XYZ file of C-alpha atoms in Angstrom:
735
model
C 0.000 0.000 0.000
C 2.714 2.482 0.961
C 4.559 1.902 -2.353
C 1.347 2.429 -4.371
C 0.721 5.662 -2.509
C 4.287 6.923 -2.895
C 4.261 6.134 -6.625
C 0.897 7.859 -7.234
C 1.541 10.956 -9.357
C -1.455 13.247 -8.984
C -3.339 14.676 -6.033
C -6.511 12.901 -7.179
C -4.770 9.515 -7.271
C -3.496 9.944 -3.729
C -6.864 11.118 -2.407
C -8.547 8.190 -4.164
C -6.203 5.733 -2.425
C -6.978 7.371 0.920
C -10.722 7.058 0.346
C -10.463 3.420 -0.707
C -8.306 2.244 2.222
C -10.132 1.141 5.388
C -7.838 -1.470 6.936
C -5.240 -0.874 9.655
C -1.728 -0.891 8.196
C 1.339 -2.544 9.746
C 3.546 -0.081 11.719
C 6.427 0.114 9.203
C 4.071 0.620 6.262
C 2.094 3.223 8.218
C 5.259 5.126 9.140
C 6.588 5.162 5.570
C 3.229 6.312 4.226
C 2.788 9.315 6.535
C 6.422 10.344 6.186
C 5.955 10.338 2.423
C 2.958 12.683 2.857
C 5.110 15.061 4.916
C 7.737 15.036 2.165
C 5.281 15.968 -0.604
C 6.427 19.085 -2.427
C 2.856 20.032 -3.419
C -0.512 19.536 -1.737
C 1.061 17.980 1.394
C -1.301 19.881 3.686
C -4.448 18.846 1.774
C -3.376 15.199 1.538
C -2.557 15.042 5.258
C -5.888 16.709 6.083
C -7.796 14.000 4.189
C -5.637 11.198 5.598
C -6.160 12.262 9.209
C -9.828 12.984 8.623
C -10.324 9.331 7.581
C -7.727 8.078 10.096
C -5.926 6.597 7.114
C -4.182 3.326 8.066
C -5.470 3.459 11.660
C -2.794 5.860 12.936
C -4.952 7.358 15.696
C -6.964 5.427 18.274
C -10.655 6.018 17.658
C -13.120 7.006 20.366
C -13.957 3.369 21.070
C -10.327 2.502 21.807
C -8.891 2.594 25.319
C -5.338 1.705 24.379
C -2.607 3.543 22.541
C -0.050 0.743 22.761
C -0.328 -0.319 19.105
C 0.788 2.905 17.440
C 2.291 5.110 20.141
C 5.885 4.618 18.942
C 4.831 4.993 15.315
C 2.997 8.253 16.071
C 6.143 9.583 17.777
C 8.423 8.700 14.862
C 5.964 10.044 12.286
C 5.450 13.394 13.981
C 9.183 13.832 14.604
C 9.598 13.998 10.818
C 7.341 17.089 10.612
C 8.884 20.368 9.496
C 5.724 22.453 9.286
C 3.732 24.055 12.108
C 0.516 23.988 10.107
C 0.770 20.215 9.770
C 1.366 19.902 13.519
C -1.859 21.876 13.881
C -3.681 19.313 11.732
C -2.508 16.458 13.935
C -3.641 18.343 17.046
C -7.027 19.049 15.474
C -7.744 15.404 14.653
C -6.336 14.041 17.906
C -8.837 16.175 19.839
C -11.690 15.459 17.427
C -11.279 11.714 16.862
C -9.633 10.241 19.982
C -10.836 9.523 23.490
C -9.902 12.136 26.087
C -7.644 9.551 27.778
C -5.554 9.381 24.591
C -5.195 13.152 24.206
C -2.477 13.693 26.792
C 0.374 11.505 25.442
C -0.381 12.498 21.835
C -0.655 16.231 22.495
C 2.429 16.002 24.697
C 4.363 14.585 21.737
C 3.006 17.327 19.461
C 4.076 19.883 22.047
C 7.664 18.595 21.826
C 7.557 18.745 18.022
C 6.183 22.295 18.108
C 8.918 23.442 20.503
C 11.583 21.831 18.317
C 10.299 23.597 15.206
C 9.958 26.936 16.948
C 13.509 26.639 18.288
C 14.745 25.765 14.800
C 12.876 28.673 13.169
C 14.156 31.094 15.814
C 17.744 30.028 15.132
C 17.145 30.533 11.414
C 15.566 33.948 12.060
C 12.318 32.870 10.342
C 10.056 32.377 13.364
C 7.629 35.236 12.730
C 7.345 34.300 9.069
C 6.369 30.737 10.036
C 3.917 31.847 12.712
C 2.267 34.276 10.285
C 1.712 31.632 7.580
C -1.769 30.880 8.815
C -2.749 32.674 11.986
C -5.949 30.707 12.490
C -4.201 27.333 12.286
C -1.321 28.374 14.536
C -3.614 29.876 17.183
C -5.749 26.753 16.968
C -2.579 24.716 17.541
C -1.604 26.749 20.597
C -5.116 26.666 22.030
C -5.013 22.857 21.851
C -1.462 22.292 23.103
C -0.965 24.956 25.795
C -4.161 24.349 27.783
C -3.569 20.615 28.064
C -0.494 21.411 30.098
C 1.085 24.829 29.893
C 4.282 23.421 31.390
C 5.120 21.711 28.092
C 5.143 24.936 26.112
C 6.328 27.779 28.330
C 7.709 29.571 25.285
C 4.956 28.811 22.815
C 2.341 31.147 24.264
C 4.908 33.950 24.540
C 5.952 33.526 20.906
C 2.438 33.416 19.540
C 1.513 36.607 21.343
C 4.755 38.290 20.347
C 4.307 37.350 16.687
C 0.743 38.684 16.742
C 1.338 41.883 18.675
C -0.321 43.848 15.870
C -2.863 41.143 15.074
C -6.441 42.419 15.184
C -8.484 39.205 14.834
C -9.939 39.462 18.309
C -12.161 36.414 17.832
C -9.185 34.083 17.450
C -7.390 35.650 20.404
C -10.590 35.240 22.424
C -10.548 31.514 21.600
C -6.975 31.241 22.791
C -7.797 33.047 26.047
C -10.904 30.913 26.596
C -9.013 27.658 26.251
C -6.215 28.782 28.588
C -8.591 30.010 31.273
C -10.824 26.958 30.951
C -7.810 24.751 31.635
C -7.045 26.738 34.793
C -10.655 26.586 35.975
C -11.159 22.896 35.194
C -12.087 21.128 38.466
C -10.391 17.936 37.281
C -7.094 19.764 36.711
C -4.879 18.805 39.650
C -2.286 21.302 38.516
C -4.505 24.382 38.397
C -2.361 26.192 41.006
C 0.599 26.017 38.626
C -1.462 26.918 35.567
C -2.939 30.032 37.199
C 0.516 31.086 38.341
C 1.883 30.697 34.806
C -1.067 32.532 33.270
C -0.684 35.558 35.559
C 3.073 35.457 34.920
C 2.245 35.615 31.212
C 0.211 38.765 31.872
C 3.232 40.450 33.425
C 5.595 39.183 30.706
C 3.247 40.593 28.071
C 3.013 43.881 29.976
C 6.817 44.166 29.942
C 6.677 43.629 26.159
C 3.961 46.348 25.941
C 1.521 44.027 24.134
C -1.813 45.519 25.061
C -4.608 43.732 23.212
C -3.611 40.279 24.447
C -3.566 41.564 28.022
C -6.927 43.231 27.578
C -8.528 39.970 26.472
C -6.891 37.874 29.186
C -7.533 40.029 32.231
C -11.040 40.900 31.078
C -11.871 37.185 31.014
C -10.082 36.317 34.268
C -11.847 39.014 36.300
C -10.754 41.388 39.088
C -11.352 39.056 42.031
C -9.394 36.130 40.597
C -6.546 38.367 39.470
C -6.236 39.912 42.930
C -6.499 36.522 44.647
C -3.742 34.845 42.563
C -1.355 37.799 42.868
C -1.914 38.027 46.618
C -1.630 34.250 47.078
C 1.775 34.217 45.338
C 2.907 37.684 46.402
C 6.474 36.679 47.255
C 6.903 34.890 43.926
C 5.754 37.957 41.997
C 7.744 40.359 44.183
C 10.998 38.502 43.543
C 10.416 37.866 39.842
C 8.599 40.991 38.636
C 8.561 43.793 41.214
C 12.197 43.841 42.289
C 13.358 46.977 40.448
C 11.837 50.326 39.335
C 12.389 49.928 35.585
C 10.620 46.563 35.372
C 7.694 47.736 37.509
C 7.202 50.888 35.455
C 7.165 48.804 32.247
C 4.593 46.434 33.755
C 2.334 49.299 34.864
C 2.589 50.986 31.469
C 1.938 47.724 29.652
C -1.090 46.890 31.774
C -2.874 50.157 30.914
C -1.621 50.550 27.340
C -4.671 49.212 25.496
C -7.463 50.344 27.820
C -8.264 51.122 31.446
C -10.703 48.706 33.028
C -11.610 47.639 36.524
C -9.553 44.469 35.973
C -6.213 46.106 35.197
C -6.781 48.753 37.877
C -7.303 45.877 40.337
C -3.878 44.503 39.337
C -2.223 47.904 39.846
C -3.921 48.216 43.235
C -2.760 44.735 44.326
C 0.836 45.344 43.244
C 0.859 48.709 45.010
C -0.466 47.136 48.230
C 2.248 44.449 48.133
C 5.049 46.982 47.575
C 3.665 49.280 50.254
C 3.457 46.415 52.736
C 7.127 45.552 52.130
C 8.105 49.174 52.589
C 6.023 49.626 55.730
C 6.792 46.399 57.593
C 10.231 45.510 56.204
C 11.554 49.099 55.981
C 12.489 48.474 52.341
C 14.044 51.366 50.389
C 13.772 49.575 47.024
C 9.993 49.474 47.320
C 9.902 53.215 48.003
C 12.035 53.869 44.893
C 9.740 51.644 42.830
C 6.578 53.378 44.073
C 8.023 56.840 43.519
C 9.047 55.951 39.934
C 5.560 54.556 39.255
C 4.098 57.815 40.608
C 6.279 59.994 38.385
C 6.220 57.889 35.201
C 2.766 56.267 35.283
C 0.297 57.694 37.791
C 0.701 61.407 37.025
C 1.334 61.373 33.255
C -0.812 58.366 32.226
C -3.519 57.586 34.794
C -4.383 61.088 36.006
C -5.442 62.297 32.513
C -7.794 59.265 32.290
C -9.563 60.018 35.584
C -12.857 60.804 33.863
C -12.843 57.383 32.118
C -13.037 55.328 35.313
C -13.640 56.676 38.821
C -11.757 53.665 40.273
C -8.627 55.569 39.246
C -9.381 57.785 42.262
C -8.549 54.874 44.592
C -5.064 54.428 43.140
C -4.484 58.158 42.715
C -5.196 58.899 46.361
C -2.784 56.155 47.542
C 0.073 57.641 45.527
C -0.701 61.318 46.107
C -1.017 60.859 49.861
C 1.930 58.460 49.975
C 4.182 60.913 48.094
C 2.887 64.035 49.888
C 6.312 64.584 51.523
C 7.683 65.130 48.005
C 5.188 67.759 46.841
C 7.580 69.105 44.229
C 6.813 66.018 42.130
C 3.237 67.272 41.597
C 3.514 70.046 39.009
C 1.042 72.891 38.347
C 0.208 71.230 35.024
C -0.690 68.034 36.923
C -3.027 70.029 39.174
C -4.677 71.707 36.167
C -5.169 68.295 34.539
C -6.617 66.896 37.773
C -9.087 69.793 38.059
C -10.172 69.449 34.420
C -10.784 65.721 34.798
C -12.585 66.110 38.144
C -14.879 68.681 36.531
C -15.650 66.194 33.741
C -16.449 63.491 36.327
C -18.719 65.869 38.268
C -20.545 66.900 35.066
C -20.896 63.273 33.898
C -21.983 61.900 37.280
C -24.184 64.838 38.364
C -27.202 62.648 39.019
C -25.288 59.874 40.811
C -25.221 61.266 44.346
C -23.397 58.236 45.796
C -20.269 58.874 43.677
C -19.836 62.295 45.252
C -18.949 60.750 48.636
C -15.930 59.226 46.929
C -15.056 62.427 45.025
C -15.412 64.620 48.103
C -13.432 62.214 50.302
C -10.595 62.239 47.765
C -10.576 66.019 47.207
C -10.863 66.859 50.890
C -7.880 64.635 51.770
C -5.765 66.001 48.899
C -6.663 69.550 49.947
C -5.372 68.904 53.468
C -2.119 67.306 52.278
C -1.380 69.831 49.496
C -2.748 73.129 50.877
C 0.248 75.188 49.833
C 0.358 73.622 46.388
C -3.358 74.194 45.755
C -3.465 77.755 47.140
C -3.336 79.390 43.695
C -5.712 76.910 42.014
C -9.176 78.408 42.525
C -10.827 75.757 40.354
C -9.904 73.043 42.848
C -11.606 74.953 45.691
C -14.757 75.497 43.575
C -14.917 71.814 42.677
C -14.366 70.853 46.309
C -17.361 72.985 47.352
C -19.554 71.427 44.641
C -18.535 67.916 45.741
C -19.264 68.823 49.393
C -22.738 70.047 48.491
C -23.586 67.021 46.360
C -22.213 64.303 48.665
C -24.356 62.446 51.181
C -21.699 61.965 53.879
C -19.741 65.188 54.406
C -17.753 63.535 57.187
C -16.373 60.869 54.876
C -12.670 60.762 55.691
C -10.126 59.096 53.435
C -6.610 58.826 54.703
C -3.607 56.790 53.815
C -0.086 56.025 54.942
C 2.459 58.755 54.077
C 5.647 57.260 52.713
C 8.780 58.510 54.477
C 11.981 57.392 52.764
C 14.136 58.718 55.615
C 12.902 56.003 57.976
C 13.668 53.146 55.575
C 16.857 51.268 56.452
C 16.996 48.179 54.226
C 18.137 48.503 50.636
C 17.314 44.936 49.580
C 14.482 42.523 50.127
C 14.616 40.696 53.439
C 15.917 37.122 53.125
C 12.724 35.873 54.762
C 10.934 36.794 51.530
C 12.514 33.691 49.972
C 11.268 31.334 52.691
C 8.802 28.645 51.740
C 5.177 29.191 52.738
C 4.475 27.626 56.123
C 2.372 24.841 54.603
C 4.274 21.538 54.437
C 3.329 20.978 50.802
C 5.796 19.940 48.129
C 5.612 20.172 44.351
C 6.482 17.442 41.843
C 8.332 17.640 38.524
C 6.885 16.546 35.200
C 8.606 13.583 33.565
C 9.588 14.765 30.063
C 10.127 11.172 28.847
C 12.768 9.275 30.835
C 13.831 12.344 32.823
C 13.342 10.778 36.265
C 17.164 10.836 36.678
C 17.139 14.626 36.291
C 14.009 15.166 38.398
C 15.405 13.182 41.319
C 18.657 15.209 41.375
C 16.792 18.521 41.099
C 14.551 17.593 44.045
C 17.547 16.481 46.144
C 19.326 19.767 45.380
C 16.200 21.758 46.186
C 16.017 19.986 49.567
C 19.656 20.997 50.214
C 19.027 24.050 52.416
C 22.189 26.062 51.750
C 22.103 25.422 48.015
C 18.387 26.262 47.703
C 18.774 29.505 49.681
C 21.763 30.589 47.614
C 19.978 29.951 44.295
C 16.784 31.722 45.371
C 18.475 34.807 46.819
C 21.122 35.374 44.131
C 19.965 36.438 40.690
C 22.522 35.986 37.859
C 20.468 36.711 34.687
C 23.414 36.359 32.295
C 23.998 32.711 33.364
C 21.247 30.925 31.427
C 21.383 27.498 33.070
C 21.649 29.033 36.535
C 18.752 31.371 35.797
C 16.553 28.517 34.530
C 17.333 26.550 37.710
C 16.445 29.587 39.831
C 13.161 29.973 37.978
C 12.360 26.302 38.605
C 13.305 26.576 42.305
C 11.001 29.596 42.584
C 8.104 27.442 41.432
C 9.076 24.566 43.736
C 9.285 27.098 46.549
C 6.108 29.124 46.085
C 3.731 26.907 44.120
C 1.651 25.163 46.755
C 0.422 22.055 44.928
C 0.634 20.035 41.727
C 3.800 19.909 39.650
C 5.920 22.078 37.390
C 8.151 21.329 34.427
C 11.966 21.345 34.151
C 11.604 21.742 30.372
C 13.299 25.143 30.080
C 16.235 23.911 32.168
C 16.512 20.644 30.208
C 16.957 22.560 26.943
C 20.028 24.321 28.382
C 21.868 21.199 29.590
C 24.878 19.723 27.816
C 24.309 16.850 25.346
C 23.002 14.180 25.642
C 20.740 15.511 28.416
C 19.286 18.349 26.319
C 18.529 16.446 23.129
C 17.833 12.850 24.121
C 14.876 11.072 25.665
C 17.034 8.154 26.819
C 17.530 7.193 30.457
C 20.840 8.490 31.883
C 22.977 7.621 34.893
C 21.980 9.810 37.828
C 25.488 9.876 39.345
C 27.124 11.113 36.147
C 24.389 13.661 35.654
C 24.843 15.054 39.194
C 28.531 15.749 38.497
C 27.943 17.208 35.028
C 25.074 19.390 36.202
C 26.924 20.968 39.131
C 30.150 21.404 37.134
C 28.285 23.176 34.304
C 26.303 25.296 36.740
C 29.520 26.598 38.288
C 31.249 27.148 34.954
C 29.119 30.083 33.827
C 28.651 32.077 37.016
C 30.963 34.787 38.416
C 34.005 33.618 40.389
C 32.725 34.999 43.693
C 29.520 32.941 43.444
C 31.495 29.928 42.215
C 33.552 29.915 45.378
C 30.468 30.100 47.599
C 28.839 27.118 45.882
C 32.089 25.139 45.853
C 32.318 25.585 49.631
C 28.982 23.738 49.929
C 29.783 20.590 47.898
C 33.542 20.310 47.298
C 36.054 18.676 49.635
C 39.829 18.393 49.203
C 42.218 15.450 49.072
C 45.621 14.536 47.657
C 47.379 11.408 46.480
C 50.123 9.818 48.599
C 52.875 7.565 47.205
C 55.044 5.708 49.732
C 58.154 4.180 48.179
C 60.101 1.602 50.255
C 63.386 2.966 48.833
C 62.913 6.704 49.530
C 60.547 9.323 51.005
C 56.796 9.681 50.941
C 55.548 11.796 48.017
C 52.467 13.968 48.317
C 50.488 15.089 45.289
C 48.814 18.450 44.793
C 45.776 19.199 46.955
C 42.743 18.805 44.680
C 39.052 19.519 44.985
C 36.622 16.632 44.728
C 32.872 16.512 44.213
C 31.271 13.526 45.892
C 32.726 10.132 46.841
C 32.296 6.940 44.814
C 31.662 3.876 46.984
C 32.297 0.354 45.678
C 30.667 -2.945 46.581
C 33.695 -5.206 46.032
C 34.453 -5.777 49.740
C 31.892 -4.254 52.088
C 28.177 -3.449 52.305
C 28.363 -1.272 55.443
C 28.574 2.445 54.612
C 31.266 3.220 57.193
C 33.529 0.485 55.824
C 32.824 1.483 52.222
C 33.867 5.095 52.943
C 37.027 3.983 54.768
C 37.893 1.657 51.870
C 38.167 4.636 49.494
C 41.100 5.942 51.548
C 42.846 2.634 52.269
C 46.373 1.987 51.062
C 46.901 -0.378 48.144
C 50.119 -1.914 46.856
C 50.970 -1.222 43.232
C 53.813 -1.836 40.802
C 55.235 1.563 40.012
C 58.417 3.411 39.068
C 59.112 5.974 41.769
C 59.514 9.475 40.318
C 62.116 10.382 42.998
C 64.498 7.416 43.002
C 63.533 6.122 39.517
C 63.424 2.542 40.883
C 60.626 0.184 39.955
C 58.973 -1.726 42.758
C 55.851 -3.841 43.299
C 55.816 -2.857 46.970
C 54.869 0.809 46.521
C 51.896 1.948 48.593
C 49.380 4.322 47.076
C 46.459 6.035 48.817
C 44.279 9.131 48.915
C 44.740 11.422 51.876
C 41.516 13.190 52.799
C 41.997 16.796 53.894
C 38.471 18.186 54.197
C 34.963 16.832 53.888
C 32.475 19.448 52.635
C 29.405 20.612 54.608
C 27.219 18.746 52.090
C 28.583 15.372 51.022
C 27.015 13.183 48.389
C 28.154 9.615 47.828
C 27.413 7.340 44.871
C 27.125 3.602 45.478
C 28.586 2.203 42.252
C 26.085 -0.580 41.529
C 26.660 -1.055 37.809
C 29.427 -3.226 36.361
C 30.166 -4.436 32.863
C 29.209 -8.046 32.190
C 31.329 -9.481 29.358
C 28.904 -12.325 28.691
C 25.837 -10.148 28.113
C 27.942 -7.143 27.029
C 25.773 -4.921 29.237
C 26.110 -2.935 32.426
C 24.464 -5.167 35.017
C 23.338 -4.115 38.463
C 24.675 -5.349 41.815
C 21.611 -5.793 44.018
C 23.487 -6.212 47.314
C 21.699 -4.503 50.224
C 23.474 -1.479 51.690
C 21.624 -0.494 54.879
C 20.954 3.244 55.130
C 22.521 5.066 58.059
C 20.693 8.193 59.193
C 23.815 9.358 61.051
C 27.477 8.712 60.288
C 30.191 9.678 62.776
C 33.350 10.271 60.737
C 35.513 9.734 63.863
C 34.525 6.081 63.677
C 35.044 5.899 59.913
C 38.595 7.279 59.995
C 39.487 6.080 63.518
C 40.373 9.608 64.589
C 38.725 10.323 67.919
C 40.446 13.707 68.235
C 38.183 15.186 65.530
C 35.585 17.737 66.612
C 32.478 15.858 67.793
C 29.961 18.269 66.210
C 31.802 18.621 62.898
C 32.122 14.838 62.604
C 28.379 14.127 62.592
C 26.876 13.738 59.107
C 23.081 13.383 58.812
C 21.329 11.702 55.893
C 18.798 14.195 54.500
C 18.121 12.810 51.012
C 18.841 9.776 48.868
C 18.018 8.619 45.352
C 16.944 5.061 44.626
C 17.079 3.152 41.360
C 14.355 0.630 40.591
C 15.439 -1.779 37.863
C 18.069 -4.308 36.829
C 20.438 -2.313 34.592
C 21.662 1.226 33.986
C 19.841 1.661 30.671
C 16.371 1.259 32.074
C 14.493 1.406 35.347
C 13.281 4.360 37.319
C 14.793 6.889 39.755
C 13.008 8.575 42.651
C 14.192 10.773 45.498
C 13.495 10.515 49.226
C 14.172 13.572 51.393
C 13.497 14.689 54.947
C 10.662 17.168 55.349
C 11.938 20.689 56.046
C 9.547 21.177 58.970
C 9.222 17.595 60.284
C 12.595 15.796 60.185
C 10.974 12.471 61.109
C 8.850 12.627 57.920
C 10.316 11.464 54.610
C 8.982 12.859 51.332
C 9.131 10.617 48.270
C 9.518 12.678 45.076
C 8.485 10.343 42.260
C 8.343 12.734 39.284
C 4.949 14.484 39.552
C 3.817 12.298 42.464
C 4.513 13.251 46.082
C 4.131 10.826 48.998
C 4.927 11.242 52.698
C 6.156 8.536 55.081
C 6.825 8.459 58.830
C 9.735 5.996 58.918
C 12.657 5.078 61.153
C 15.985 4.003 59.647
C 15.033 0.354 60.107
C 11.573 0.864 58.600
C 12.980 2.677 55.587
C 15.494 -0.088 54.866
C 12.812 -2.772 55.096
C 10.366 -0.819 52.865
C 12.732 -0.809 49.879
C 12.357 -3.892 47.702
C 15.436 -5.726 46.383
C 15.540 -3.886 43.043
C 14.800 -0.474 44.631
C 18.360 0.231 45.689
C 19.780 3.413 47.258
C 22.175 4.794 44.662
C 23.040 8.392 45.563
C 23.193 9.472 49.232
C 23.134 13.102 50.436
C 24.550 13.875 53.878
C 24.981 17.232 55.610
C 27.342 18.139 58.419
C 25.413 18.626 61.651
C 27.383 21.795 62.424
C 27.199 23.110 58.849
C 31.017 23.335 58.714
C 33.828 21.623 56.844
C 35.341 18.622 58.604
C 39.132 19.009 58.591
C 40.842 15.622 58.887
C 44.476 15.966 57.742
C 45.836 19.493 57.905
């Protein structure tokens, strides 16, 4: 069948073959056939449309099918050959239309990967906007199908579509996109709605920074004032750190939010942001927040919002906060600003003459401003006349509006307080999406997040120019402030070294841990490098003892983690000691130039780091099967290791010698090329509780050391162990 189709010359011949074929094709034939459609130089889109419409060859599971086992691999290979976003859109359209809901997720997930790959390729070629503009309806339809199913798969896709269509006026299509995104967030069956709302509001702020008004207008109009305020307030620390940490960014966000129109919804956002900044300034004595608020006042409130006062009386609420707050800096309010304010207030009074209730608000505002700015308003007779009119028309003449006056002289702290980066008090943890065989990466990321000193450093220190570091910080922010569900390490995965960035194959978790930390350090400033190295790196040196001359000491070197071997012992203390035991080797001494088989070689340990991770080397090469096989020997976990006992040095400091197990990674499976990794870590608030991070799933266990060892089945073997020094210091052994 596939050869007949490939050899068919005309469009009509190919369509005729599609119409006449009803049987399910074998996988290889099916793959060749669809790939040949993709490769068509003419009419490829029309042929694919007809083929998918009829489910040509049985590629997609129909609505009566519960299983996707038959063609899942074929679908993946077929769609990976796509080089056209419009065709991806066709696949998405027919997946949603023809398949059961249960089948949507893996298929749309695969299409999401293909879409990201194409977008990345087109961006590198500089042709992204051209490709997105080919057919706006199809591309928006594609995004509205892929993003809502799980926005974590396509963090860049929504941004790109909105950026490409910043001047696009087809509001109906943009409304469809907004509807599908918001519906996903509101869906009661969506267990990850907390994450999706957080990402959607983040998109609002990202779009505001880009000054893309119409998209914002549609989104916040549909979300509504109450929900907007609730999400921003719920995640206030997340938004403070990521969006409201400097004046320039805040001013851009405020300008972007009101660029297209002024509605109750965007005014509610401005009000919520202002309240959060003011709270930080008031209770944390934060100078940065004062600088941000004063810049917003000068660059947004007076020149942009004040002239729009007659459009929406809710502007009065924000105006009074800023004018009262900045009343110690009256020089910022110019005579022109006062004239504008009077003109707009007169318009409001004329427009609302018959609405007596609004005059309570107008009078309250004007009366308070009059008291705070008496000297400034002395020569502006129109203000006094308008004040008298408002007093006469209002119902409650004793209505008093007052607000906190901002005094920069009392503010002592230049930066955000470190407590801002603390986790919410709830003992909830967030999972990580498995992006196809990425459990090795997820388990390491969770173990690192549960490493207190490392997590705090990453959260507090922003290094925007270091891409991998910045992506990790962004991910840690979500793990820290998102209160349920899961998030995706997709953005970080793209920035890793090969093969981690471009392969869906299982990888060794121990190797990845070393590569990840080494690469993370490589691209950050030296000062930050040294701080992170002091968390994880110890020092040792080689020792050569020749029977014919002196002992030779090698250079002191840094090391990251200790490899433990199962060739002699299965007790952790003995396995650690074995690493530093002497061994006899045949060697030519560099000093005396005499060869001997009685030379002793060893590693001399100088310092153990505050955080020590150890890899139990369980995989060995089997010549018969020519594979890396797994040693399943039990290694009992030790919650506490006293290094005085390991190295037989009782003179060591008792506190510095105590290392506590706080996380470990287990491997479930029989070889290194398959199986599954998960991470266990102590709860931050309840040390007796162990959290199991199994990709997106989170489980909690109350277990003793003995219980934990007995719970693990034979193939679920501890592989990577994370210990921290009880004192938080280095342990100096040989100085």
